[in-house]
Short mmCIF file of C-alpha atoms in Angstrom, two decimals:
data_model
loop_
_atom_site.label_atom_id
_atom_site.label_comp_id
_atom_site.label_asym_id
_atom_site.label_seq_id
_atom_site.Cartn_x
_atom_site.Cartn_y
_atom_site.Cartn_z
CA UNK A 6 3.55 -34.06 9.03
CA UNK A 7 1.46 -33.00 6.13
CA UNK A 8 2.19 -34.05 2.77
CA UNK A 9 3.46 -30.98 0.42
CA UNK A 10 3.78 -30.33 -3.37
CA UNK A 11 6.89 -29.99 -5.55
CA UNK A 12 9.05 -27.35 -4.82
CA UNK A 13 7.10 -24.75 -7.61
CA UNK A 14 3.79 -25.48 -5.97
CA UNK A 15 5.59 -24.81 -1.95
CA UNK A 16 6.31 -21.69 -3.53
CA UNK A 17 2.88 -20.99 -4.44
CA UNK A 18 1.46 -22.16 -1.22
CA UNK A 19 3.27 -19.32 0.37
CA UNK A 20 0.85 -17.39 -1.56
CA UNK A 21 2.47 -13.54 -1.19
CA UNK A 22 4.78 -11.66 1.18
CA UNK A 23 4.86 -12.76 4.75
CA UNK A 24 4.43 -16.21 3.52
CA UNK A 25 3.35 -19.13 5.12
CA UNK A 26 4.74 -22.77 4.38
CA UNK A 27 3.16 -25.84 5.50
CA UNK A 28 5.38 -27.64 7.56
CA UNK A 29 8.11 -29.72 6.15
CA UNK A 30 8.40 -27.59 3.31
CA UNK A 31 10.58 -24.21 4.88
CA UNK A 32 13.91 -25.66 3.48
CA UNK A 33 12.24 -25.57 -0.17
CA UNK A 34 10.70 -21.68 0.56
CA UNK A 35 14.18 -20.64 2.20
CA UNK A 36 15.96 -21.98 -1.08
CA UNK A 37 13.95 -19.73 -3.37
CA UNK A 38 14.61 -16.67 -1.71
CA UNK A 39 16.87 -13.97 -3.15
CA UNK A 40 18.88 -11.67 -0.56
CA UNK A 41 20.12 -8.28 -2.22
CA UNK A 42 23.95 -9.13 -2.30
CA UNK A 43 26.53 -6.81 -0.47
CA UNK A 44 26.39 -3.16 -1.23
CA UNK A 45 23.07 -3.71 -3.96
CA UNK A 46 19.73 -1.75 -2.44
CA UNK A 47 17.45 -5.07 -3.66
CA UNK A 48 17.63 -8.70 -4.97
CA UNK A 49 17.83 -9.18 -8.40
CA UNK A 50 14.43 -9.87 -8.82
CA UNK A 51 13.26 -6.49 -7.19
CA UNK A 52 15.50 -4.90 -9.77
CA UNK A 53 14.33 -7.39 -12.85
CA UNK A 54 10.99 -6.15 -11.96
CA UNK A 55 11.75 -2.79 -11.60
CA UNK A 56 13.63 -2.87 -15.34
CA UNK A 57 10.22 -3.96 -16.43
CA UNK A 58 7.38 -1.88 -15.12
CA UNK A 59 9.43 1.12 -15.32
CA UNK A 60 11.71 0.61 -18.41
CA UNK A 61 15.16 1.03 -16.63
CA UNK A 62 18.12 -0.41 -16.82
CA UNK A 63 19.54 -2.26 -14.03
CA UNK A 64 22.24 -0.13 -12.99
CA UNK A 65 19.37 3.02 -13.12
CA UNK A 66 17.12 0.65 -11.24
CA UNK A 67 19.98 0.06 -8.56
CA UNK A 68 20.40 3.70 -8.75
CA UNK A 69 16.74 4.86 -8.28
CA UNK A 70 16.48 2.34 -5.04
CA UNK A 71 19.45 3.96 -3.68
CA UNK A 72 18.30 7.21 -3.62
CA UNK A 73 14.62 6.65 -2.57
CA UNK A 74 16.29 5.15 0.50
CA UNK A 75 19.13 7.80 1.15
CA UNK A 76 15.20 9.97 0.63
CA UNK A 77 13.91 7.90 3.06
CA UNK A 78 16.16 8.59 5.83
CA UNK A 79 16.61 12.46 4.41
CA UNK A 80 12.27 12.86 4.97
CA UNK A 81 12.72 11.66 8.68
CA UNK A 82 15.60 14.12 9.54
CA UNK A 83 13.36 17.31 7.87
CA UNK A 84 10.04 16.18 9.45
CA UNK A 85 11.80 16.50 13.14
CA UNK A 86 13.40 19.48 11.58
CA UNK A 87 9.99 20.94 10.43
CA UNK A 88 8.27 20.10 13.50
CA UNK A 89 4.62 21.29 13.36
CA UNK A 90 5.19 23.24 9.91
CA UNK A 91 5.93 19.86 7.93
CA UNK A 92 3.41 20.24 5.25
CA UNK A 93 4.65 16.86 3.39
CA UNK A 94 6.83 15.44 0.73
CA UNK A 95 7.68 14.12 -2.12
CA UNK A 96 10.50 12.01 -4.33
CA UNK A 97 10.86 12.99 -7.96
CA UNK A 98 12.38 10.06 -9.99
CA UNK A 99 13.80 12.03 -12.31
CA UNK A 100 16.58 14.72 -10.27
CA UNK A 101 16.62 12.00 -7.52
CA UNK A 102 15.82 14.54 -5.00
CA UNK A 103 13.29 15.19 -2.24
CA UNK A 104 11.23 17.90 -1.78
CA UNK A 105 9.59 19.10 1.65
CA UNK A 106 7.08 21.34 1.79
CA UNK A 107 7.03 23.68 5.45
CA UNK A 108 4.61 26.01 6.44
CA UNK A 109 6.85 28.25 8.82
CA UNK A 110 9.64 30.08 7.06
CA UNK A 111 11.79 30.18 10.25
CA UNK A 112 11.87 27.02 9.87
CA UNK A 113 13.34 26.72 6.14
CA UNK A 114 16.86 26.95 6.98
CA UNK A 115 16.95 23.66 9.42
CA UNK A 116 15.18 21.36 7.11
CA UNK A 117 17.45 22.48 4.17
CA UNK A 118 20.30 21.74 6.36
CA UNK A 119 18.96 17.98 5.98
CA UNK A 120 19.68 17.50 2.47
CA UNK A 121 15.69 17.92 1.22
CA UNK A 122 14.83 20.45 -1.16
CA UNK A 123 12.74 23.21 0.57
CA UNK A 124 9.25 24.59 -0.87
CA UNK A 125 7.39 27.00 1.50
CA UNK A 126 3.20 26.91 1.82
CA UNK A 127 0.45 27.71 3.55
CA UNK A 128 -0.67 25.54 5.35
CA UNK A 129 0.99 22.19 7.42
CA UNK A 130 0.20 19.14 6.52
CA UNK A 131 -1.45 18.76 10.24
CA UNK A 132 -4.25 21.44 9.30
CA UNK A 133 -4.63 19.72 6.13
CA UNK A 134 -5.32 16.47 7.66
CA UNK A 135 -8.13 18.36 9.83
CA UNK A 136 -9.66 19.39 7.02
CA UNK A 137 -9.76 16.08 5.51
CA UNK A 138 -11.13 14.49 8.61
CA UNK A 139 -13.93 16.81 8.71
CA UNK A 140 -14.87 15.43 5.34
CA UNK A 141 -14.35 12.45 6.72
CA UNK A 142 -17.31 13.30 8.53
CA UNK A 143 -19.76 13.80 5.86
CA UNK A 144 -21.96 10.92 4.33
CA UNK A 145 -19.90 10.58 0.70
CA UNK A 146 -22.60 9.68 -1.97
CA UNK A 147 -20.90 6.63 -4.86
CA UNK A 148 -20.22 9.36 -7.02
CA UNK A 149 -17.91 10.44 -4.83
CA UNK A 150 -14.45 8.35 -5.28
CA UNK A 151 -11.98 9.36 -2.68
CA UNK A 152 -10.36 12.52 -0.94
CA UNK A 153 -6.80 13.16 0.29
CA UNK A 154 -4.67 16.21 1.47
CA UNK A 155 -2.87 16.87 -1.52
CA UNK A 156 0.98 17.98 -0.16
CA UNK A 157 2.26 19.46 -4.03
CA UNK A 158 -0.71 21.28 -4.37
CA UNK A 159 -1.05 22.26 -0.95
CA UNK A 160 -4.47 21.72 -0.69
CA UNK A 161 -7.37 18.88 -0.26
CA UNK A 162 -8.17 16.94 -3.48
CA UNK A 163 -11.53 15.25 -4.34
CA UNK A 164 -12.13 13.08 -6.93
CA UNK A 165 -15.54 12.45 -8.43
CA UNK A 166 -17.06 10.46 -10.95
CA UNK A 167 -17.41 12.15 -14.34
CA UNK A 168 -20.26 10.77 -15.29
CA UNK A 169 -21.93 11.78 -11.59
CA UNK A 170 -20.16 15.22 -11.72
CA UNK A 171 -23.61 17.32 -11.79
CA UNK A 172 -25.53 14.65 -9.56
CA UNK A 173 -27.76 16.58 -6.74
CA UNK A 174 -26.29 14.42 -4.12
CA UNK A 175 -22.39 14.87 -5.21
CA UNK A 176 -23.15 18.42 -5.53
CA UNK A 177 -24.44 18.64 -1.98
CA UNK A 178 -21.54 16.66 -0.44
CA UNK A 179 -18.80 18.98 -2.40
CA UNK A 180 -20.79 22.11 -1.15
CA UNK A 181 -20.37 20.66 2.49
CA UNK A 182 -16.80 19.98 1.95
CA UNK A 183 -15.86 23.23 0.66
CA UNK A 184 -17.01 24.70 4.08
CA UNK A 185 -14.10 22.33 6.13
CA UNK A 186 -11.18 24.12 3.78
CA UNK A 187 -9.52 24.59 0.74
CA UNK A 188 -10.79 22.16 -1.78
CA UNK A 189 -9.64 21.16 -5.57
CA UNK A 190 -12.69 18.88 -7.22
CA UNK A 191 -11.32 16.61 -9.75
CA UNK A 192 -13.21 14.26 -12.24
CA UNK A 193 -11.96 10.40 -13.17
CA UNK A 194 -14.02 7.64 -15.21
CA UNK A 195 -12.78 5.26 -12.19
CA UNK A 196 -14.89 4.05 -8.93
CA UNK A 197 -12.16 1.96 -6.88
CA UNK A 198 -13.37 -1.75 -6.06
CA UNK A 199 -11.92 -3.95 -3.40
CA UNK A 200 -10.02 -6.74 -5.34
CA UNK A 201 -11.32 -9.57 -3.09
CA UNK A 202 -12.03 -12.72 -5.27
CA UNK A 203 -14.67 -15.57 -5.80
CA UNK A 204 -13.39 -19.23 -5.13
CA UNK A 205 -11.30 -20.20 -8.60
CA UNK A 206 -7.98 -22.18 -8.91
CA UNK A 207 -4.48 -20.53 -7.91
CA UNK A 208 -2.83 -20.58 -5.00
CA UNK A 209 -4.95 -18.40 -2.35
CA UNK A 210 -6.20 -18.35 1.30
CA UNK A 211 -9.82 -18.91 1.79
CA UNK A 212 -12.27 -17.27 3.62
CA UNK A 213 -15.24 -19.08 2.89
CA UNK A 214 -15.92 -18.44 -0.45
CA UNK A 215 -13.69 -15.82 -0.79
CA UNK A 216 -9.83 -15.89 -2.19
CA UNK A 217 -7.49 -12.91 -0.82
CA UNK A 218 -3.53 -13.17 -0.43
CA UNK A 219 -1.66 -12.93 2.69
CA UNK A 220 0.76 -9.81 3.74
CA UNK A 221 3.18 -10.10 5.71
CA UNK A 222 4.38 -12.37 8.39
CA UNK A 223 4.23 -10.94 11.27
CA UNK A 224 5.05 -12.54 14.65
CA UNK A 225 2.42 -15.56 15.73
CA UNK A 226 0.31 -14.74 12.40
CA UNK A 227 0.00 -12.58 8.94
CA UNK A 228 -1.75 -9.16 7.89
CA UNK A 229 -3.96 -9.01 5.48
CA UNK A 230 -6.99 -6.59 4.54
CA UNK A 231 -10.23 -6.44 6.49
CA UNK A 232 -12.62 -7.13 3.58
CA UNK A 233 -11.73 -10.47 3.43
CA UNK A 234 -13.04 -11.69 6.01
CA UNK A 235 -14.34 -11.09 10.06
CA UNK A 236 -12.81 -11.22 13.55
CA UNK A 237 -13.54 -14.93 14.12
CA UNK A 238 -13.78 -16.26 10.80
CA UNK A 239 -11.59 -19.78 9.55
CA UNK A 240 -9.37 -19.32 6.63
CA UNK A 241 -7.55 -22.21 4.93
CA UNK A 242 -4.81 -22.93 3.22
CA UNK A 243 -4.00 -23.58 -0.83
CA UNK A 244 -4.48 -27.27 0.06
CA UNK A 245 -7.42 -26.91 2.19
CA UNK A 246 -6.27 -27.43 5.49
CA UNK A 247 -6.78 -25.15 8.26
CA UNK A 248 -4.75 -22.14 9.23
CA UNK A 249 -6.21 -20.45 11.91
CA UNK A 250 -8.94 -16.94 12.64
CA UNK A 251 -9.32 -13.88 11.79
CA UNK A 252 -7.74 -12.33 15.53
CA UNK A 253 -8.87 -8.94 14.41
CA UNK A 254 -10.25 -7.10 11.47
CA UNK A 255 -11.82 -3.57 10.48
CA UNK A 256 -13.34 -2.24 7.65
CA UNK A 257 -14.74 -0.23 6.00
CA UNK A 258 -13.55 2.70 8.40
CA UNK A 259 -9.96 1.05 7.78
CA UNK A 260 -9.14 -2.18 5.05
CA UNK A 261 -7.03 -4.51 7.53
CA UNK A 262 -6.74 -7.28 9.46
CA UNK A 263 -4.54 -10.18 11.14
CA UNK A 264 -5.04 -13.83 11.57
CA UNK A 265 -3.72 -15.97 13.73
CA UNK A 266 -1.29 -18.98 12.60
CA UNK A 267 -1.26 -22.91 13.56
CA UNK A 268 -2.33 -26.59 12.62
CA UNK A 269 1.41 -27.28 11.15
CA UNK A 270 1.94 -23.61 9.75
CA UNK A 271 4.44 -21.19 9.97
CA UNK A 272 5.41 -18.09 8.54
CA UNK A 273 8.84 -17.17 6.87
CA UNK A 274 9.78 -13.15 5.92
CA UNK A 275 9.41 -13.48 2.46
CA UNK A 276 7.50 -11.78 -0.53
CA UNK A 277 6.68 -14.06 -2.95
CA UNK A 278 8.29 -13.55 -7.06
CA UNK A 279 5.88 -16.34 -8.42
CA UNK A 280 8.55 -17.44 -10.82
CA UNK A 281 8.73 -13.95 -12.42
CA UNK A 282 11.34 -12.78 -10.28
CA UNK A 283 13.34 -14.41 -7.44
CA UNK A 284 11.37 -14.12 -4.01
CA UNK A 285 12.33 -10.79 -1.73
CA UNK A 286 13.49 -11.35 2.28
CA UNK A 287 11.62 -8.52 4.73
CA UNK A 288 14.00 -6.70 6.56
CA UNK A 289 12.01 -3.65 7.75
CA UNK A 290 9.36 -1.05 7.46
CA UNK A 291 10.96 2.02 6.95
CA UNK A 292 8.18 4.16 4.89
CA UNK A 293 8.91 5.36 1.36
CA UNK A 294 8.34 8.99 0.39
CA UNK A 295 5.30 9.98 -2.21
CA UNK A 296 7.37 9.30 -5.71
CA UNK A 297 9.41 6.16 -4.75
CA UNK A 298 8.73 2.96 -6.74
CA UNK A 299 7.43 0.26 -5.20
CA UNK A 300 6.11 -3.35 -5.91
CA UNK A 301 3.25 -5.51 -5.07
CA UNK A 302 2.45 -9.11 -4.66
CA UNK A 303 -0.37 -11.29 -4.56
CA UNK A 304 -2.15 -14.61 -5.82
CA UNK A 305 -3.40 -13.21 -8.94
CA UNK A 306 -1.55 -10.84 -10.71
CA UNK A 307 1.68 -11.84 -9.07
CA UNK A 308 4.11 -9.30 -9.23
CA UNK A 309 3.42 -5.58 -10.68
CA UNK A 310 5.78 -2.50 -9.86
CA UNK A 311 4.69 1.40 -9.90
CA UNK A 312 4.96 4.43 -8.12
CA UNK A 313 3.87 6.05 -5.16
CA UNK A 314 1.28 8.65 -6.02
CA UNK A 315 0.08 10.32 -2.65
CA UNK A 316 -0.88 9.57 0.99
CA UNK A 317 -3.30 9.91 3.56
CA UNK A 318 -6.36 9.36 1.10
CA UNK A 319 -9.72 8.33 2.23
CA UNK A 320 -10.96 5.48 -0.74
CA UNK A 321 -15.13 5.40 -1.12
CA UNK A 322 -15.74 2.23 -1.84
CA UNK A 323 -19.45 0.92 -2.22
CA UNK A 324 -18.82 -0.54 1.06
CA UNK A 325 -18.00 2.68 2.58
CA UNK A 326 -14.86 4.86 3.22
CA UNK A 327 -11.74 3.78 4.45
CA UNK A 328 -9.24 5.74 5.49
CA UNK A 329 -5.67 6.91 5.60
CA UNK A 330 -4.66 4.83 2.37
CA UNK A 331 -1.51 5.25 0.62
CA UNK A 332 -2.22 5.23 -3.50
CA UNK A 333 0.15 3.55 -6.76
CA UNK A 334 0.04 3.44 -10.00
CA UNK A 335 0.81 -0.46 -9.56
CA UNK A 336 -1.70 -2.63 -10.70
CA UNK A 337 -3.90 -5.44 -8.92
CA UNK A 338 -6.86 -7.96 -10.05
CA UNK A 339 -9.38 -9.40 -8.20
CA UNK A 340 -7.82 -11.70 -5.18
CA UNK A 341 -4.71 -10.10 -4.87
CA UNK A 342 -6.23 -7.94 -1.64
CA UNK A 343 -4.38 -8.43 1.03
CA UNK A 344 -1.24 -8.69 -0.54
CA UNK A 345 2.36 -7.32 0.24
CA UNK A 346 3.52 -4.00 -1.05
CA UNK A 347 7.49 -3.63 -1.24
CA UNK A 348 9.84 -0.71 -1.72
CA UNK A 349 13.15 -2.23 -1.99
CA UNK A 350 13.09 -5.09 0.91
CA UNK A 351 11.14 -2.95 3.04
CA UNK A 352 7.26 -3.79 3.92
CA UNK A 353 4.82 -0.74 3.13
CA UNK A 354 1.37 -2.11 3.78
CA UNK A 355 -1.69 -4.67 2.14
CA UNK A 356 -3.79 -4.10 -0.92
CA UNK A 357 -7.25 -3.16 -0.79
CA UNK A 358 -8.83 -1.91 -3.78
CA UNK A 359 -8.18 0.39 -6.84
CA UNK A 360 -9.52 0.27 -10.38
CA UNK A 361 -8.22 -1.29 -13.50
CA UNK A 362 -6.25 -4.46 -14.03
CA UNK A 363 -3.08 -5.65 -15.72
CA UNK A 364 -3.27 -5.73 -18.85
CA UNK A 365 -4.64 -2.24 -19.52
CA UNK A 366 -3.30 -0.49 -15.59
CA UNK A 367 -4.84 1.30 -13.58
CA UNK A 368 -4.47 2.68 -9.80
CA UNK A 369 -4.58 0.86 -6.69
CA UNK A 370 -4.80 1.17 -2.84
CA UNK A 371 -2.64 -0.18 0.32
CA UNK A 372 -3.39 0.35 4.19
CA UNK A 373 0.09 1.53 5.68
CA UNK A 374 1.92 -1.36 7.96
CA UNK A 375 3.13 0.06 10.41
CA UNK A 376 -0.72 1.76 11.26
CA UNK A 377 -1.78 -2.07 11.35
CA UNK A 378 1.20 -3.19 13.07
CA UNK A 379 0.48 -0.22 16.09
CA UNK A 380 -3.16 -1.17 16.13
CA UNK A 381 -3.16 -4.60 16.95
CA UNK A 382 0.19 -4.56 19.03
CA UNK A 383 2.46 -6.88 15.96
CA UNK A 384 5.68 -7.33 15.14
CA UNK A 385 6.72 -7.78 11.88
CA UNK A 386 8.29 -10.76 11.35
CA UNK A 387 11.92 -9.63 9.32
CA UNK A 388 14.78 -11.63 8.10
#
């Protein structure tokens, strides 16, 4: 049996959600963890985190949670409602209510009879995605920072650089991309970065020289994101030792990937607090709506909460574009990619990228997990 730390360092040897333990040390890792007591939507630490990042109290914390999960179920009901004229939706924080947006007004009537607010459009979120997969198509220049279908507005979004606003090349792709639909060109002083890290202390999994932080357990392995490292590739643990491969990994195109776990390793359902707040069991991924908080974990920055801030957005990183992302305002740093994101105690996907950091915020990225749970046939290990 290998030899393992105190109990603080077993907890940062599980590194993020999905957490792995080295063997011998799961009673230590179980201890920490903090299941939301009877009737409360989230541990105490969810909510502690939650009072921070978005200045609430507890009891509005508890209250938020319980409507973005009453919203939850709500969106599911007026999608199969909507049928092909969903067109999207949205939580608003503030009235606690969400909005769907339908593109058939026949069709009004039913998903109002769900509970959602109603807001009629043009066009359905399915011809919006086809627009935004023939951009997909075109060769995005760096100036370019990412696209998405935009369900408030109704329309596809594209956000450039403002300093490479006027650049021939930028000009020529938005030109193109007017011609697949309706298009809204917005500028930012951002370019999104992948938040993979160089070898320094902490508590990370190696890939080579490169530090990322796991996502969630999943059955026989974790998820993490595909930039960090290559079907076939070693990683090892915070001590060292071996953990297993990369089984499976994709980017850019997509940002995810799985490896494999062994060698005296295991892996628990848990998202790691780091000592901030008390560690959060996985009991699901049940997606949150555009508007819901959510938190994130990983072997940098630890744990950061935000907001959901819109869907199905294609990121261009140097690398290239990857797709079908899911946006916050929750901050990352370098080698926190590949960490869990949280709403409440249920899993919403692995960091990839953004921009910022923090101390001074910024935005960041997450592939969906449930998209990398379908593609490579996982379960998600859940408490």
């Amino acid at each position: 049996m290998r030899r393992i730390r105190t109990p603080r360092a077993v907890f940062s040897a599980l590194l993020v959600s999905g957490a792995l333990v080295a063997a011998g040390s799961l009673p230590s890792a179980a201890a920490g963890t903090d299941a939301p007591a009877a009737g409360k939507p989230a541990s105490d630490g969810v909510l502690s985190a939650m009072q921070r990042d978005f200045g609430l109290s507890k009891q509005e914390a508890e209250a938020r949670l319980s409507a973005e999960k009453h919203a939850a179920g709500t969106e599911k009901k007026a999608r199969r409602a909507a049928g092909p004229a969903y067109a999207g939706s949205w939580f608003d924080a503030d009235t606690k209510k969400l909005t769907v947006a339908v593109a058939d007004s026949r069709k009004t009537a039913a998903v109002r009879a769900t509970g959602a607010t109603v807001e009629l459009v043009d066009r359905s979120a399915k011809k919006l995605d086809a627009i935004t997969k023939r951009i997909d198509a075109l060769d995005a220049p760096t100036g370019v920072s990412s696209w998405r279908a935009d369900w408030k507005t109704n329309r596809v979004v594209v956000e450039v650089r403002e300093n490479r606003r006027r650049d021939n090349d930028v000009e020529d792709f938005l030109a193109k991309a007017r011609r697949a639909g309706p298009l809204t060109v917005r500028t930012t002083e951002h370019s999104p970065t992948t938040y993979a890290a160089g070898t320094v202390g902490g508590d990370p999994y190696y890939t080579g020289n490169v530090r990322c932080s796991i996502g969630f357990s999943v059955q026989g392995g974790f998820v993490t994101a595909g930039h960090c490292g290559g079907a076939g590739q070693s990683v090892s643990g915070w001590d060292g030792s071996h953990i297993g491969t990369f089984q499976g990994s994709s980017f850019p195109d997509n940002d995810y990937a799985w490896v494999n776990v062994g060698s005296g390793w295991w892996t628990v359902p848990v998202v790691l607090g780091w000592g901030t707040v008390s560690d959060q069991l996985v009991r699901g991924s049940a997606e949150a709506p555009v508007g819901a908080s959510i938190c994130r974990s990983g072997s940098t920055s630890h744990w950061h909460c935000g907001t959901v801030l819109a869907k199905n957005e294609t990121v261009n990183y140097s690398q290239g574009a990857v797709h079908q992302m899911t946006k916050t305002n929750a901050c990352a740093e370098g080698g926190d990619s590949g960490g869990s994101f949280i709403s409440g105690d249920q899993a919403q996907g692995v960091t990839s990228g953004g921009w910022g950091d923090c101390t001074g915020g910024g935005e960041t990225w997450y592939q969906p997990i449930n998209e990398i749970l379908g593609r490579y046939g996982l379960t998600l290990h859940t408490a």
